[in-house]
mmCIF file of C-alpha atoms in Angstrom:
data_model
loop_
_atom_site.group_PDB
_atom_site.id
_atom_site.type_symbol
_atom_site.label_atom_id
_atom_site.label_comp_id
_atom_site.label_asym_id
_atom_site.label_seq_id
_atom_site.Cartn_x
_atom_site.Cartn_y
_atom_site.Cartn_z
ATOM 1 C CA UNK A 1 -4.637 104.709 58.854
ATOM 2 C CA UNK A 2 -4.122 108.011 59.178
ATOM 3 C CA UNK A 3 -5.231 110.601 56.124
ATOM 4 C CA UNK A 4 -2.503 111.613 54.067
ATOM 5 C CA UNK A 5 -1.341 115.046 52.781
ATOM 6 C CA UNK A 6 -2.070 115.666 49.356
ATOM 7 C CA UNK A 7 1.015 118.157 48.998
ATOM 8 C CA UNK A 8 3.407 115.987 50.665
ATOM 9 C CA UNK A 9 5.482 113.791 48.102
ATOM 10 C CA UNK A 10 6.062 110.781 50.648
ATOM 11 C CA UNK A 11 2.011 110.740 51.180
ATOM 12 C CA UNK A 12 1.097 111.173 47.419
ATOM 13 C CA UNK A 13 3.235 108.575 46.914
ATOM 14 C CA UNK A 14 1.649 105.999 49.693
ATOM 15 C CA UNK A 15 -1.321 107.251 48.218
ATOM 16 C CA UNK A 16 -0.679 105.430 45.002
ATOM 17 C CA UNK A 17 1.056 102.588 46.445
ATOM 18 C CA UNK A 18 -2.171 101.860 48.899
ATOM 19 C CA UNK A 19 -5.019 102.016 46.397
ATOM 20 C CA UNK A 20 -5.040 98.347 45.883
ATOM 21 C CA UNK A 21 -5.368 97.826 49.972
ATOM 22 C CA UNK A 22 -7.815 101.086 50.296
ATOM 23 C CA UNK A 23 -9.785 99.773 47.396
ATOM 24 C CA UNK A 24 -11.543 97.132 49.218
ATOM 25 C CA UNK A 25 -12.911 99.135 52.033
ATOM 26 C CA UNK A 26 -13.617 102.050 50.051
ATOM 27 C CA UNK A 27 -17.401 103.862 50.960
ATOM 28 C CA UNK A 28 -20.056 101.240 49.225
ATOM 29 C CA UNK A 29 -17.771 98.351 49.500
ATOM 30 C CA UNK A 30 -17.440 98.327 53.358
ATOM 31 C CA UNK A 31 -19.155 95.946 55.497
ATOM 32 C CA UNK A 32 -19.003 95.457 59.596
ATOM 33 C CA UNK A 33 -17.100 91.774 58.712
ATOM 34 C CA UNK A 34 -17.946 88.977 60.779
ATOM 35 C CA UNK A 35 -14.104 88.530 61.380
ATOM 36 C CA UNK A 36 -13.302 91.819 62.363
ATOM 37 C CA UNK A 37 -16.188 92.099 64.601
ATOM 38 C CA UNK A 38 -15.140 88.330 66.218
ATOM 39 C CA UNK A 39 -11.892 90.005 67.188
ATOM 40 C CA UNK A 40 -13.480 93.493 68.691
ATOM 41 C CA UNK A 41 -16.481 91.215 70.940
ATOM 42 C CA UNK A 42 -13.385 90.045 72.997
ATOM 43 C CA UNK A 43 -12.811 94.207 73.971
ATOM 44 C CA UNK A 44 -15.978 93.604 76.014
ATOM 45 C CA UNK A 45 -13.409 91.577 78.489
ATOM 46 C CA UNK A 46 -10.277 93.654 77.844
ATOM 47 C CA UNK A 47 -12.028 96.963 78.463
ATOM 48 C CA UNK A 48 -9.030 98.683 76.199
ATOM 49 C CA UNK A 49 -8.952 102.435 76.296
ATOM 50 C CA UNK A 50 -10.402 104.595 73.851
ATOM 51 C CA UNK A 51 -7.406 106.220 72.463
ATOM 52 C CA UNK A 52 -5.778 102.630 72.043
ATOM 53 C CA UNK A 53 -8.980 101.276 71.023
ATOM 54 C CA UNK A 54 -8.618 103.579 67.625
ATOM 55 C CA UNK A 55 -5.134 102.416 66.952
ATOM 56 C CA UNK A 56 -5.812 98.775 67.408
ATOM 57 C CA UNK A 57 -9.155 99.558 64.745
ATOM 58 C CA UNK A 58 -6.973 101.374 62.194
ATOM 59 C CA UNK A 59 -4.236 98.332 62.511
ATOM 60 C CA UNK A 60 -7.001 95.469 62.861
ATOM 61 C CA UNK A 61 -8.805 96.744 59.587
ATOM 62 C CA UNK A 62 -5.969 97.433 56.933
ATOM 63 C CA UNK A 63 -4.354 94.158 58.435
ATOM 64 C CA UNK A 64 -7.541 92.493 57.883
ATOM 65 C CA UNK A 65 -7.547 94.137 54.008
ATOM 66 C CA UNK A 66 -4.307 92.801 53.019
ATOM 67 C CA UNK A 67 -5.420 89.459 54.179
ATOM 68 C CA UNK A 68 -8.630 89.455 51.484
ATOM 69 C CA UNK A 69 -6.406 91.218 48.990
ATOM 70 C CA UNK A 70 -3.864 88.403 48.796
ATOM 71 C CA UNK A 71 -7.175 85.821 49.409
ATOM 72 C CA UNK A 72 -8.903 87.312 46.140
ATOM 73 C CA UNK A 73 -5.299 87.463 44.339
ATOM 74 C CA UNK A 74 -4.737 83.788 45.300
ATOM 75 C CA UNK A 75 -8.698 82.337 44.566
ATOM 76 C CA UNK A 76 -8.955 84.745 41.605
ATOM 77 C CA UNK A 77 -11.839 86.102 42.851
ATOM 78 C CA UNK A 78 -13.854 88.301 40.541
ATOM 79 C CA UNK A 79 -15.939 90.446 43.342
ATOM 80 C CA UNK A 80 -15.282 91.353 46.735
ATOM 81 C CA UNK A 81 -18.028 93.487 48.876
ATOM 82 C CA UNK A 82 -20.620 94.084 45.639
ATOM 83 C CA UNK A 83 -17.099 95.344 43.901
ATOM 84 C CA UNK A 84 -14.366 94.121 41.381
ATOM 85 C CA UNK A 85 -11.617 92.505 43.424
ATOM 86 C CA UNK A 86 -8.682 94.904 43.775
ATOM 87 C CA UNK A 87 -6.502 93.017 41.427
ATOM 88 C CA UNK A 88 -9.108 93.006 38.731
ATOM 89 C CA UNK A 89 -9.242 97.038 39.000
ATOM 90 C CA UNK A 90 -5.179 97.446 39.603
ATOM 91 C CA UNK A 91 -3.947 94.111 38.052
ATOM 92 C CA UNK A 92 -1.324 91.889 39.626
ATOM 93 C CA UNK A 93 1.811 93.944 39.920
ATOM 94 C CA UNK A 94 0.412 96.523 41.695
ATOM 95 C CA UNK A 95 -1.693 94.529 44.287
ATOM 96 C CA UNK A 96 1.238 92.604 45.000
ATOM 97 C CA UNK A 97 3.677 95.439 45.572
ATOM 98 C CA UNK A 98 0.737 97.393 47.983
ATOM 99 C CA UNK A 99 0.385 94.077 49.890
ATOM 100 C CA UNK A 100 4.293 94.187 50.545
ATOM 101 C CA UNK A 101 4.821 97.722 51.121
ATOM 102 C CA UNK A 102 1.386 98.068 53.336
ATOM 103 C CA UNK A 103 2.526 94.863 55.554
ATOM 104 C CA UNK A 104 5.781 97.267 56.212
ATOM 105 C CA UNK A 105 3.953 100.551 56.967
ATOM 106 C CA UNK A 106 2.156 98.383 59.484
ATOM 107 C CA UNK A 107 4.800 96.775 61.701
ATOM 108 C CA UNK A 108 6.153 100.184 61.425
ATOM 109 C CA UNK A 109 3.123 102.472 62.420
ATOM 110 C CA UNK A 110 2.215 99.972 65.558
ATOM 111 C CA UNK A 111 5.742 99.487 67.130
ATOM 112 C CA UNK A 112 5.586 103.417 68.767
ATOM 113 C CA UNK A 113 2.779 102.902 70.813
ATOM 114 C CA UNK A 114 3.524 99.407 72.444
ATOM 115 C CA UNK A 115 7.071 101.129 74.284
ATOM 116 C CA UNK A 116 8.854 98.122 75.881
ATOM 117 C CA UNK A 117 6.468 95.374 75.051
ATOM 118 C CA UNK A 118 6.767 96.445 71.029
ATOM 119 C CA UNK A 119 9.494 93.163 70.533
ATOM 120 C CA UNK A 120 6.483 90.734 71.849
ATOM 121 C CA UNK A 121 4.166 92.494 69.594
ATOM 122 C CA UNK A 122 6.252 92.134 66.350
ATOM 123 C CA UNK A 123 6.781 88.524 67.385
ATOM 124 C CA UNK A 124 3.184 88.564 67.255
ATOM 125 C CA UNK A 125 2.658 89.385 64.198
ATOM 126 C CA UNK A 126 5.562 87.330 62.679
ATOM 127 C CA UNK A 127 3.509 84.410 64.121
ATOM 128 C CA UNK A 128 0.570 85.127 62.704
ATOM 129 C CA UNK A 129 1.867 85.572 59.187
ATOM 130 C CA UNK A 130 3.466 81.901 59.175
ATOM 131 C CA UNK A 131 0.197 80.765 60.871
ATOM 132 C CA UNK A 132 -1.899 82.302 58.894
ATOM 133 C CA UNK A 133 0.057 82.022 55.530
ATOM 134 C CA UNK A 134 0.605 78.283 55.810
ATOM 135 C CA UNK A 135 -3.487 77.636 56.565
ATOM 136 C CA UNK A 136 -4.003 79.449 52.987
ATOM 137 C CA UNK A 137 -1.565 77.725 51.558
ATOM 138 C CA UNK A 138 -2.481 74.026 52.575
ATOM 139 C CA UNK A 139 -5.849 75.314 51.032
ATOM 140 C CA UNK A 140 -4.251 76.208 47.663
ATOM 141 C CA UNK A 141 -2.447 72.914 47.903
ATOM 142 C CA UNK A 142 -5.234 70.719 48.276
ATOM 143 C CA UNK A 143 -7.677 72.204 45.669
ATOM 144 C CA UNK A 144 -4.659 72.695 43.198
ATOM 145 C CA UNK A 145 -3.837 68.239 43.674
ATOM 146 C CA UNK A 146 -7.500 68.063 43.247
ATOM 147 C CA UNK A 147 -7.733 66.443 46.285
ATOM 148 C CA UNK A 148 -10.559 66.727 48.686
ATOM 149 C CA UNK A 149 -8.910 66.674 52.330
ATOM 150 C CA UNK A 150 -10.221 65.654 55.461
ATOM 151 C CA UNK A 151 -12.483 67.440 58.234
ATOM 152 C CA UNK A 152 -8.625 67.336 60.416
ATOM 153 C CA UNK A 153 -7.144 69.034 57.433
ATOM 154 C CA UNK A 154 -9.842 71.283 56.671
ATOM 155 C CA UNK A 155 -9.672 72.390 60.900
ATOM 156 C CA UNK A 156 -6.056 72.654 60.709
ATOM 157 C CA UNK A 157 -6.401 75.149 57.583
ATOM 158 C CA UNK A 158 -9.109 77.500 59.358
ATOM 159 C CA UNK A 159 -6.693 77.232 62.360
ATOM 160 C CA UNK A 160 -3.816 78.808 60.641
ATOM 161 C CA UNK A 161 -5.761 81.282 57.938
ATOM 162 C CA UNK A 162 -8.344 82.087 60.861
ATOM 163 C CA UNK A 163 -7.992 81.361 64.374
ATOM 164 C CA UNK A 164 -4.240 82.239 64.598
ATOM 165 C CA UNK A 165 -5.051 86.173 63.552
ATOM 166 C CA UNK A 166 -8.092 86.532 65.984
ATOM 167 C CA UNK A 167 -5.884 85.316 68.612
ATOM 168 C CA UNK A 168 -2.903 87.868 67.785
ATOM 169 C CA UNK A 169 -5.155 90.316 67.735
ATOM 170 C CA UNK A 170 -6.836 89.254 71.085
ATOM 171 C CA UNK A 171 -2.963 89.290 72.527
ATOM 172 C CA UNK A 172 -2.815 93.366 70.638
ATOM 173 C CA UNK A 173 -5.608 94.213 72.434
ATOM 174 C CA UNK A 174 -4.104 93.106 75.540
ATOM 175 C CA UNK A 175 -1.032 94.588 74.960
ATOM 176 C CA UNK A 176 -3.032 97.973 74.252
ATOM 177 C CA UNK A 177 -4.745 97.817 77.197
ATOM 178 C CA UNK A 178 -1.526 98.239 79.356
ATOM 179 C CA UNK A 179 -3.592 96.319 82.889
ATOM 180 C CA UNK A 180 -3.891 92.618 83.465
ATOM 181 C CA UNK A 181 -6.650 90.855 81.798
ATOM 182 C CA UNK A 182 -8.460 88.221 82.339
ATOM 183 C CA UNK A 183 -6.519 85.251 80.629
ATOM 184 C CA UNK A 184 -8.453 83.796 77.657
ATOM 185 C CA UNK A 185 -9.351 79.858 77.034
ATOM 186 C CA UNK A 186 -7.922 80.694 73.283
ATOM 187 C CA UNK A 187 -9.684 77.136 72.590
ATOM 188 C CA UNK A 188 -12.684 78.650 72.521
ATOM 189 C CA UNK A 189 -11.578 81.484 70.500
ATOM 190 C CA UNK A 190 -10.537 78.892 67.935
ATOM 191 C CA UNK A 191 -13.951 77.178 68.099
ATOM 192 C CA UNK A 192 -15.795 80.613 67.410
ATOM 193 C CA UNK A 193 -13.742 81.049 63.909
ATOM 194 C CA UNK A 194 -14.006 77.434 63.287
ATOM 195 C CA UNK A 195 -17.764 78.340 63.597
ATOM 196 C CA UNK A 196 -17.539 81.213 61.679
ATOM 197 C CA UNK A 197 -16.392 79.749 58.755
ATOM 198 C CA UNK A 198 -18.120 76.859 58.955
ATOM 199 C CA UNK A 199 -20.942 79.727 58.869
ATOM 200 C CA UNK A 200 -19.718 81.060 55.912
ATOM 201 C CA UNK A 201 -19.173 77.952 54.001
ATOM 202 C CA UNK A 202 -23.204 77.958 54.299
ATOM 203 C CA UNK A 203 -24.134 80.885 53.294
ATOM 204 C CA UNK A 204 -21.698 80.657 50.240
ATOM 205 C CA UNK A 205 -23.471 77.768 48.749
ATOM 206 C CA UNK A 206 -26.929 78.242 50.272
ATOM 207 C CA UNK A 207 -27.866 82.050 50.521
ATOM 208 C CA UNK A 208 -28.709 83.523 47.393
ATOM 209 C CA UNK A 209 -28.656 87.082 48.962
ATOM 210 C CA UNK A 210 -25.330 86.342 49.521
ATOM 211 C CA UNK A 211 -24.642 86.852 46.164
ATOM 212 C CA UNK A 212 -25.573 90.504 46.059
ATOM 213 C CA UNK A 213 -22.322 91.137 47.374
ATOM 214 C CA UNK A 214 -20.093 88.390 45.906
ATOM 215 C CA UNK A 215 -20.673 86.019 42.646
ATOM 216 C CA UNK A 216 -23.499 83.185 42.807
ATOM 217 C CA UNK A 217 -21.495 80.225 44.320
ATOM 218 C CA UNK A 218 -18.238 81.617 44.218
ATOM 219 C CA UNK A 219 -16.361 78.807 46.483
ATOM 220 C CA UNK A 220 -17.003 76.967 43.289
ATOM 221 C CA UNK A 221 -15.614 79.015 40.787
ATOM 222 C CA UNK A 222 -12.623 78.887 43.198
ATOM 223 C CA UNK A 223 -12.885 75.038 43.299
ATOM 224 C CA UNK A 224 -12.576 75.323 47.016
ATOM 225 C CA UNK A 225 -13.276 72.478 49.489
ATOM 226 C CA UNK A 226 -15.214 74.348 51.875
ATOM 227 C CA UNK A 227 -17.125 72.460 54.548
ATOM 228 C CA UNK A 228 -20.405 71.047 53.074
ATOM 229 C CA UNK A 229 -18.508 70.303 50.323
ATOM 230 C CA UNK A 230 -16.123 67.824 52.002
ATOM 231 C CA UNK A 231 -18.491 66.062 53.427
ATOM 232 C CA UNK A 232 -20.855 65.817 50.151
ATOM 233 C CA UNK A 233 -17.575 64.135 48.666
ATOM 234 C CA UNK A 234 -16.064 61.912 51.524
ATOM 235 C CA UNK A 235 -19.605 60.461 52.102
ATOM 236 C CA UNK A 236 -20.248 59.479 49.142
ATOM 237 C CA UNK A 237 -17.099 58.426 47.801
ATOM 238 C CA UNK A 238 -17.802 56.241 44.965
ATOM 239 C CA UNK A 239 -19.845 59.239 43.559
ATOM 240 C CA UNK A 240 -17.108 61.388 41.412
ATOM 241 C CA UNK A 241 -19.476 64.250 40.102
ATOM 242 C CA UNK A 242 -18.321 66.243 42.271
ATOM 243 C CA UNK A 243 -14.711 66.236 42.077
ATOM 244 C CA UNK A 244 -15.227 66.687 38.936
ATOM 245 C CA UNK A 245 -17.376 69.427 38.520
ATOM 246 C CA UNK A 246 -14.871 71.590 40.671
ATOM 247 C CA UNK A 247 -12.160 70.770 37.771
ATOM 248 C CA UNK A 248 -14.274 72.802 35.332
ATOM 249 C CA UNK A 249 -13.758 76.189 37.461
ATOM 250 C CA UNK A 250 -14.780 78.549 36.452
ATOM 251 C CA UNK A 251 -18.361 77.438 36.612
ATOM 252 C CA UNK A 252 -21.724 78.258 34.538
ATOM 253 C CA UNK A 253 -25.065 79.140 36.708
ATOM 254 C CA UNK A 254 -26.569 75.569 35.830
ATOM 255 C CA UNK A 255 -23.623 73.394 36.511
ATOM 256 C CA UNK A 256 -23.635 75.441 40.064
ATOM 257 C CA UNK A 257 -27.187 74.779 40.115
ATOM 258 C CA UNK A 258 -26.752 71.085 39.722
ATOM 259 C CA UNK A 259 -23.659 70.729 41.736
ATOM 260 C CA UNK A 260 -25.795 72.471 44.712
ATOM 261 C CA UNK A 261 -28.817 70.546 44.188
ATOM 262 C CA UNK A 262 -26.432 67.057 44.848
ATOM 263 C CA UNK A 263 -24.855 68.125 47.432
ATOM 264 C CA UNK A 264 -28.789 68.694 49.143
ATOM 265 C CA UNK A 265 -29.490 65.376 47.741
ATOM 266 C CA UNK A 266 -26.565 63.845 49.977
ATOM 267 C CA UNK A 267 -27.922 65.769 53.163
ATOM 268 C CA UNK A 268 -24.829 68.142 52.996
ATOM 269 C CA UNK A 269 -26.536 71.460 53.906
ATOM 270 C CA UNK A 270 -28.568 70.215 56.760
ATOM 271 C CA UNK A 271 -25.313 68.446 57.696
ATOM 272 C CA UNK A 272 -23.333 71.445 57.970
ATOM 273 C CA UNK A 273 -26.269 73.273 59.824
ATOM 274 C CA UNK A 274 -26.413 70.738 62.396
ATOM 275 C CA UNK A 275 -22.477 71.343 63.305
ATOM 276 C CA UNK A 276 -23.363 75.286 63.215
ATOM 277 C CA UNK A 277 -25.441 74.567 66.565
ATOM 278 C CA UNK A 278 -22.824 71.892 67.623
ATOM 279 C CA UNK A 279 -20.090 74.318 67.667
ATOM 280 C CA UNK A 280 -22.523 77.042 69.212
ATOM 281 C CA UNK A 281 -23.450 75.119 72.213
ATOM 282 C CA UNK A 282 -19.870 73.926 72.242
ATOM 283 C CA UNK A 283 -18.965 77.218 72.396
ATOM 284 C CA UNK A 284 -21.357 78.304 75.450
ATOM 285 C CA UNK A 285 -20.360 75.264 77.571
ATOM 286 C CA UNK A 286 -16.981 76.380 77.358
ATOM 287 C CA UNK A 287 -17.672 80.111 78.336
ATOM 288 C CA UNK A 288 -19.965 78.957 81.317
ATOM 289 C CA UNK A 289 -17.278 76.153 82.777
ATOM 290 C CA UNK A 290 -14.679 79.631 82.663
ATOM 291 C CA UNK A 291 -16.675 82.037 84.585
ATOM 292 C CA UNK A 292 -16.621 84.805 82.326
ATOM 293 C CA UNK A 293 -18.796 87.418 81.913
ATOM 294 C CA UNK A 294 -21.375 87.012 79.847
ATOM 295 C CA UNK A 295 -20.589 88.640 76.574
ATOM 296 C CA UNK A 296 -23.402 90.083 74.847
ATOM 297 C CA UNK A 297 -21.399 91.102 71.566
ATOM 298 C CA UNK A 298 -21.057 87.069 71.034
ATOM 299 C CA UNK A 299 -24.594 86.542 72.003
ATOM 300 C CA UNK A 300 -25.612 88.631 69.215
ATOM 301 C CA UNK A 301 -23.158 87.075 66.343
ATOM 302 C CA UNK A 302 -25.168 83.468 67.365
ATOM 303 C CA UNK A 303 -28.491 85.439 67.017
ATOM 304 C CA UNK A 304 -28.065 86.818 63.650
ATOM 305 C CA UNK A 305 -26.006 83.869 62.371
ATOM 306 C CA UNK A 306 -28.857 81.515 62.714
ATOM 307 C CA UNK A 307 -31.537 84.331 62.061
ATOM 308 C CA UNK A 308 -29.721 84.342 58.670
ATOM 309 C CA UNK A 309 -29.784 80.678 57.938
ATOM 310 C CA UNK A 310 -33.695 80.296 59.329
ATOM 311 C CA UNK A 311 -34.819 83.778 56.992
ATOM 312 C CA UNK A 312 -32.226 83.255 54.100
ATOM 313 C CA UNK A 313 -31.162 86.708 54.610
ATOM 314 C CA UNK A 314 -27.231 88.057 54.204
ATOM 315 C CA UNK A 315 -25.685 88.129 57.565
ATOM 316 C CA UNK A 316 -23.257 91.110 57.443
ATOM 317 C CA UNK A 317 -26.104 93.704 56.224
ATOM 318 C CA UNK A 318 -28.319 92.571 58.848
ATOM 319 C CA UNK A 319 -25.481 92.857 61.681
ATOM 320 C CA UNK A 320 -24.145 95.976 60.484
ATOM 321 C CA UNK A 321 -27.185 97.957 61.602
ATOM 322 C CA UNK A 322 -28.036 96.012 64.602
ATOM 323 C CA UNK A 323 -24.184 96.239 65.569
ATOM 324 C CA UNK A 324 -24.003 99.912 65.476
ATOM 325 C CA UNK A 325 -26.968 100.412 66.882
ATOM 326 C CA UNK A 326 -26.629 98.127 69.985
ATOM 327 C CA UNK A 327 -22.837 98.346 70.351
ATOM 328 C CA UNK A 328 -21.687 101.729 68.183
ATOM 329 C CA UNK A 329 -19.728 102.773 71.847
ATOM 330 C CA UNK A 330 -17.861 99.688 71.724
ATOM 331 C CA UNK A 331 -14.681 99.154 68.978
#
């Protein structure tokens, strides 16, 4: 987004308005995300200009912050990025109204620059609001019943609250680029974020350098039914400790200890791991049987996903460096 003018009444005042949104990617806070870099690999194939490149980052990444704002506002999340979650710092009210009038500002600021094909972008993004809306909110439904939902369910949720934004965002990118591309096999797109949060259902639960940057555990103070922790309860459903652990949100550190602990005990973890490299070679069949070029950005998130899980290290830190230093020419 473009900086505002500090004697201009209309910018003080979207100044004010924004600082829930701005809050979460402010200097300190701000890491190369996983889901914002899943979206920008795919440029390697669309080759979109420079100048559009920079439009499509400043739209991508405040798109990308409203999404966690209303996700922290919705989970209650205590820290995002090593900080308080916006609505912790600016309370309720004020998130809310920034996530309204910031989801404006965008459809307005993008509409210019796509000329004739600006109706089939705000389609787009229409889409992926009902898409992506009604994946969080089959989440919220299921952990609110207090029941645990199936591995279907749980891919039909990371469908809408995941797959369906990278996608839009793939089609921005080729609307940006203004030149035929080369079509995409969007099931494979939705396989990667499948992946990816599969990935960071993991980490959540079994990196404790992840917690640096976010609260020990924090899926369960959330009393979310993230992967590993489906299939701890569906395969062992007799066994209610669980289920009702998750009721007790928010959590101590020993109950998280000991609700951790069981779910290693019923082979969740190693589980979970074992559909990471699933999904991965999945993923590389699919790419090879299409003809593609081989994209090295992608290469790399496989690399330092399972570098993470083998060194128990935090995976956005890590891929931060090696991503600007290998890539810092591409978006």
């Amino acid at each position: 987004m473009a900086a505002s003018n500090k004697s201009d009444p209309q910018s003080q005042e979207e100044e004010i308005l924004a600082r829930p949104i701005k809050h979460v990617s402010q200097p300190g806070s701000e890491t190369l995300n996983l889901w914002k870099r899943s979206i920008h690999s795919y440029n390697f194939w669309i080759k979109c200009p420079k100048d559009a490149q920079k439009i499509f980052a400043d739209f991508s990444d405040t798109a990308y912050d409203i999404f966690i704002v209303v996700d922290d506002l919705e989970d209650e999340t205590k820290l995002r990025r090593g900080i308080s979650s916006a609505h912790e710092v600016y309370g309720v009210p004020l998130t809310v109204q920034a996530v309204v009038y910031m989801a404006c500002k965008l459809s307005h600021i993008l509409t210019p620059h796509l000329e004739k094909m600006k109706h089939v972008a705000v389609d787009h993004f229409i889409q992926m609001g009902i898409q992506s809306f009604t994946g969080q909110g089959l989440e919220i439904y299921f952990r609110d019943i207090q029941k645990c939902p199936t591995f279907d369910d749980y891919r039909t949720i990371v469908r809408g609250k995941s797959s369906h934004p990278v996608m839009w965002g793939i089609q921005l990118l080729k609307l940006l680029a203004k030149k035929e591309t080369t079509e995409f096999n969007f099931d494979v797109v939705d396989k990667l974020c499948y992946f990816l949060q599969i990935y960071n259902d993991y980490i959540n639960l079994h990196n404790t350098k992840y917690a640096t940057v976010r609260v020990f555990c924090d899926d369960l103070d959330e009393g979310k039914f993230s992967y590993p922790i489906i299939h701890a309860i569906r395969s062992h459903p007799n066994d209610r400790r669980l289920l009702d652990l998750l009721k007790k949100r928010p959590l101590d550190m020993e109950t998280k200890k000991l609700f951790v602990n069981i779910m290693d005990s019923f082979g969740s973890f190693e589980y979970t791991r074992n559909a990471l490299e699933d999904l991965k070679n999945e993923i590389r069949a699919d790419l090879e049987k299409t003809k593609v070029e081989k994209n090295p950005l992608i290469e790399r998130i496989f690399h330092d996903v399972f570098s993470s899980l083998d060194n128990e290290i935090y995976f956005d830190g890590l891929f931060r460096v090696r991503w600007l230093n290998t890539f810092g020419d591409v978006i």
